[in-house]
Amino acid sequence: MGVLVDYFLIDSDQAAERILASGPAGARLPYLDCKGWLDGPDDLAAELSGRDSSEFGECLPVADDEESSGVDRVADEVVAALAVIDDSRLREYADDELLADYEIERITGLRDLAREAVRLGQGMYRWTCV
């Protein structure tokens, strides 16, 4: 059995809690499908920005059905750090880490989702389902 991981945007923790059962696709929200990718966005933000991961907050739990699904809010500092990463830094990181095309697309998509969260003044959340 796989792990479903989607990152999505929504305007509040209360609204994010309501998508626990259906996920962001079922709620027709802007989202990024990251099936099986369990690395934290805080670690990615640290690697891309050259900062220490202790400078970033961790994802905060919003909702959990205690069986298979959960929703976490990505820390605002992480979203802000991801949003300012430029394309040249992404290419450099991809080359250094020998990333496959799908991994580059995923990281670029997460950066773009963070940019949209900042632009819209919304929170970025992670929905996980096992």
PDB file of C-alpha atoms in Angstrom:
ATOM      1  CA  MET A   1       0.000   0.000   0.000  1.00  0.00           C
ATOM      2  CA  GLY A   2       1.306   3.451  -0.919  1.00  0.00           C
ATOM      3  CA  VAL A   3       1.218   6.773   0.816  1.00  0.00           C
ATOM      4  CA  LEU A   4      -0.665   9.645  -0.804  1.00  0.00           C
ATOM      5  CA  VAL A   5       0.798  13.073  -0.116  1.00  0.00           C
ATOM      6  CA  ASP A   6      -0.676  16.241  -1.590  1.00  0.00           C
ATOM      7  CA  TYR A   7       0.241  19.844  -0.865  1.00  0.00           C
ATOM      8  CA  PHE A   8      -2.572  22.353  -1.295  1.00  0.00           C
ATOM      9  CA  LEU A   9      -3.675  25.919  -0.664  1.00  0.00           C
ATOM     10  CA  ILE A  10      -6.672  27.061   1.352  1.00  0.00           C
ATOM     11  CA  ASP A  11      -7.539  30.116   3.417  1.00  0.00           C
ATOM     12  CA  SER A  12      -7.792  28.682   6.963  1.00  0.00           C
ATOM     13  CA  ASP A  13      -7.099  25.731   9.230  1.00  0.00           C
ATOM     14  CA  GLN A  14     -10.854  25.227   9.649  1.00  0.00           C
ATOM     15  CA  ALA A  15     -11.335  24.997   5.875  1.00  0.00           C
ATOM     16  CA  ALA A  16      -8.341  22.633   5.617  1.00  0.00           C
ATOM     17  CA  GLU A  17      -9.843  20.381   8.266  1.00  0.00           C
ATOM     18  CA  ARG A  18     -12.985  19.926   6.151  1.00  0.00           C
ATOM     19  CA  ILE A  19     -11.044  18.266   3.309  1.00  0.00           C
ATOM     20  CA  LEU A  20      -9.637  15.511   5.554  1.00  0.00           C
ATOM     21  CA  ALA A  21     -11.813  12.767   4.060  1.00  0.00           C
ATOM     22  CA  SER A  22     -11.791  13.794   0.389  1.00  0.00           C
ATOM     23  CA  GLY A  23      -8.334  15.321  -0.015  1.00  0.00           C
ATOM     24  CA  PRO A  24      -7.634  18.488  -1.999  1.00  0.00           C
ATOM     25  CA  ALA A  25      -8.475  16.938  -5.383  1.00  0.00           C
ATOM     26  CA  GLY A  26     -11.947  16.012  -4.164  1.00  0.00           C
ATOM     27  CA  ALA A  27     -12.417  19.564  -2.870  1.00  0.00           C
ATOM     28  CA  ARG A  28     -11.184  21.038  -6.186  1.00  0.00           C
ATOM     29  CA  LEU A  29      -8.393  23.025  -4.544  1.00  0.00           C
ATOM     30  CA  PRO A  30      -5.068  24.035  -6.097  1.00  0.00           C
ATOM     31  CA  TYR A  31      -2.742  21.183  -5.148  1.00  0.00           C
ATOM     32  CA  LEU A  32       0.437  19.298  -5.987  1.00  0.00           C
ATOM     33  CA  ASP A  33       0.395  15.493  -6.030  1.00  0.00           C
ATOM     34  CA  CYS A  34       3.484  14.185  -4.226  1.00  0.00           C
ATOM     35  CA  LYS A  35       2.616  10.482  -3.868  1.00  0.00           C
ATOM     36  CA  GLY A  36       5.120   8.710  -1.682  1.00  0.00           C
ATOM     37  CA  TRP A  37       7.238  11.792  -1.006  1.00  0.00           C
ATOM     38  CA  LEU A  38       7.551  12.011   2.752  1.00  0.00           C
ATOM     39  CA  ASP A  39      10.462  14.443   3.039  1.00  0.00           C
ATOM     40  CA  GLY A  40       9.500  17.544   4.944  1.00  0.00           C
ATOM     41  CA  PRO A  41       9.204  20.847   3.096  1.00  0.00           C
ATOM     42  CA  ASP A  42      11.231  22.415   5.921  1.00  0.00           C
ATOM     43  CA  ASP A  43      14.247  20.262   5.019  1.00  0.00           C
ATOM     44  CA  LEU A  44      13.843  21.137   1.346  1.00  0.00           C
ATOM     45  CA  ALA A  45      13.585  24.861   2.149  1.00  0.00           C
ATOM     46  CA  ALA A  46      16.779  24.600   4.206  1.00  0.00           C
ATOM     47  CA  GLU A  47      18.666  22.783   1.443  1.00  0.00           C
ATOM     48  CA  LEU A  48      17.543  25.187  -1.270  1.00  0.00           C
ATOM     49  CA  SER A  49      18.103  28.351   0.757  1.00  0.00           C
ATOM     50  CA  GLY A  50      21.385  27.306   2.369  1.00  0.00           C
ATOM     51  CA  ARG A  51      19.917  27.935   5.806  1.00  0.00           C
ATOM     52  CA  ASP A  52      19.785  25.591   8.784  1.00  0.00           C
ATOM     53  CA  SER A  53      16.560  23.602   9.113  1.00  0.00           C
ATOM     54  CA  SER A  54      16.282  24.722  12.759  1.00  0.00           C
ATOM     55  CA  GLU A  55      15.449  28.203  11.411  1.00  0.00           C
ATOM     56  CA  PHE A  56      12.166  26.883  10.041  1.00  0.00           C
ATOM     57  CA  GLY A  57       9.064  25.762  11.841  1.00  0.00           C
ATOM     58  CA  GLU A  58       7.744  22.266  11.306  1.00  0.00           C
ATOM     59  CA  CYS A  59       4.406  21.340   9.813  1.00  0.00           C
ATOM     60  CA  LEU A  60       1.683  21.729  12.415  1.00  0.00           C
ATOM     61  CA  PRO A  61      -1.142  19.184  12.720  1.00  0.00           C
ATOM     62  CA  VAL A  62      -4.580  20.540  11.793  1.00  0.00           C
ATOM     63  CA  ALA A  63      -6.714  17.390  11.581  1.00  0.00           C
ATOM     64  CA  ASP A  64      -6.295  13.635  11.885  1.00  0.00           C
ATOM     65  CA  ASP A  65      -8.906  10.902  11.526  1.00  0.00           C
ATOM     66  CA  GLU A  66      -6.736   8.582  13.688  1.00  0.00           C
ATOM     67  CA  GLU A  67      -6.919   5.896  11.017  1.00  0.00           C
ATOM     68  CA  SER A  68      -5.485   6.877   7.666  1.00  0.00           C
ATOM     69  CA  SER A  69      -5.672  10.604   6.873  1.00  0.00           C
ATOM     70  CA  GLY A  70      -4.176  13.775   8.259  1.00  0.00           C
ATOM     71  CA  VAL A  71      -3.801  17.442   7.373  1.00  0.00           C
ATOM     72  CA  ASP A  72      -0.839  19.569   8.469  1.00  0.00           C
ATOM     73  CA  ARG A  73      -0.155  23.263   7.937  1.00  0.00           C
ATOM     74  CA  VAL A  74       3.241  24.052   6.423  1.00  0.00           C
ATOM     75  CA  ALA A  75       5.008  26.687   8.537  1.00  0.00           C
ATOM     76  CA  ASP A  76       4.790  30.199   7.100  1.00  0.00           C
ATOM     77  CA  GLU A  77       8.604  30.563   7.252  1.00  0.00           C
ATOM     78  CA  VAL A  78       8.961  27.465   5.073  1.00  0.00           C
ATOM     79  CA  VAL A  79       6.428  28.746   2.540  1.00  0.00           C
ATOM     80  CA  ALA A  80       8.175  32.124   2.386  1.00  0.00           C
ATOM     81  CA  ALA A  81      11.600  30.515   1.920  1.00  0.00           C
ATOM     82  CA  LEU A  82      10.385  28.211  -0.856  1.00  0.00           C
ATOM     83  CA  ALA A  83       8.567  31.047  -2.624  1.00  0.00           C
ATOM     84  CA  VAL A  84      11.755  33.066  -3.210  1.00  0.00           C
ATOM     85  CA  ILE A  85      13.859  30.247  -4.688  1.00  0.00           C
ATOM     86  CA  ASP A  86      14.704  31.150  -8.275  1.00  0.00           C
ATOM     87  CA  ASP A  87      14.981  28.843 -11.275  1.00  0.00           C
ATOM     88  CA  SER A  88      18.780  28.979 -11.417  1.00  0.00           C
ATOM     89  CA  ARG A  89      19.013  27.753  -7.800  1.00  0.00           C
ATOM     90  CA  LEU A  90      16.559  24.948  -8.589  1.00  0.00           C
ATOM     91  CA  ARG A  91      18.675  23.883 -11.588  1.00  0.00           C
ATOM     92  CA  GLU A  92      21.854  24.003  -9.493  1.00  0.00           C
ATOM     93  CA  TYR A  93      20.231  21.919  -6.751  1.00  0.00           C
ATOM     94  CA  ALA A  94      18.899  19.403  -9.284  1.00  0.00           C
ATOM     95  CA  ASP A  95      22.355  19.026 -10.829  1.00  0.00           C
ATOM     96  CA  ASP A  96      24.071  18.664  -7.434  1.00  0.00           C
ATOM     97  CA  GLU A  97      21.568  16.065  -6.250  1.00  0.00           C
ATOM     98  CA  LEU A  98      21.356  14.261  -9.623  1.00  0.00           C
ATOM     99  CA  LEU A  99      17.577  14.548  -9.566  1.00  0.00           C
ATOM    100  CA  ALA A 100      15.352  12.827 -12.092  1.00  0.00           C
ATOM    101  CA  ASP A 101      12.977  14.918 -14.199  1.00  0.00           C
ATOM    102  CA  TYR A 102       9.947  13.973 -12.094  1.00  0.00           C
ATOM    103  CA  GLU A 103      11.777  15.088  -8.927  1.00  0.00           C
ATOM    104  CA  ILE A 104      12.651  18.433 -10.499  1.00  0.00           C
ATOM    105  CA  GLU A 105       9.020  18.894 -11.544  1.00  0.00           C
ATOM    106  CA  ARG A 106       7.844  18.084  -8.018  1.00  0.00           C
ATOM    107  CA  ILE A 107      10.232  20.551  -6.370  1.00  0.00           C
ATOM    108  CA  THR A 108       9.419  23.242  -8.931  1.00  0.00           C
ATOM    109  CA  GLY A 109       5.721  22.596  -8.380  1.00  0.00           C
ATOM    110  CA  LEU A 110       6.118  22.918  -4.615  1.00  0.00           C
ATOM    111  CA  ARG A 111       8.007  26.198  -5.070  1.00  0.00           C
ATOM    112  CA  ASP A 112       5.285  27.469  -7.413  1.00  0.00           C
ATOM    113  CA  LEU A 113       2.564  26.446  -4.939  1.00  0.00           C
ATOM    114  CA  ALA A 114       4.422  28.363  -2.204  1.00  0.00           C
ATOM    115  CA  ARG A 115       4.570  31.419  -4.473  1.00  0.00           C
ATOM    116  CA  GLU A 116       0.839  31.184  -5.063  1.00  0.00           C
ATOM    117  CA  ALA A 117       0.194  30.865  -1.302  1.00  0.00           C
ATOM    118  CA  VAL A 118       2.174  34.066  -0.699  1.00  0.00           C
ATOM    119  CA  ARG A 119       0.449  35.871  -3.575  1.00  0.00           C
ATOM    120  CA  LEU A 120      -3.031  34.880  -2.370  1.00  0.00           C
ATOM    121  CA  GLY A 121      -2.295  35.226   1.344  1.00  0.00           C
ATOM    122  CA  GLN A 122      -3.359  31.616   1.924  1.00  0.00           C
ATOM    123  CA  GLY A 123      -1.867  28.794   3.916  1.00  0.00           C
ATOM    124  CA  MET A 124      -0.091  25.834   2.372  1.00  0.00           C
ATOM    125  CA  TYR A 125      -1.098  22.456   3.769  1.00  0.00           C
ATOM    126  CA  ARG A 126      -0.097  18.812   3.440  1.00  0.00           C
ATOM    127  CA  TRP A 127      -2.750  16.109   3.160  1.00  0.00           C
ATOM    128  CA  THR A 128      -1.494  12.567   3.850  1.00  0.00           C
ATOM    129  CA  CYS A 129      -3.438   9.349   3.398  1.00  0.00           C
ATOM    130  CA  VAL A 130      -2.239   5.768   3.874  1.00  0.00           C
TER     131      VAL A 130
END
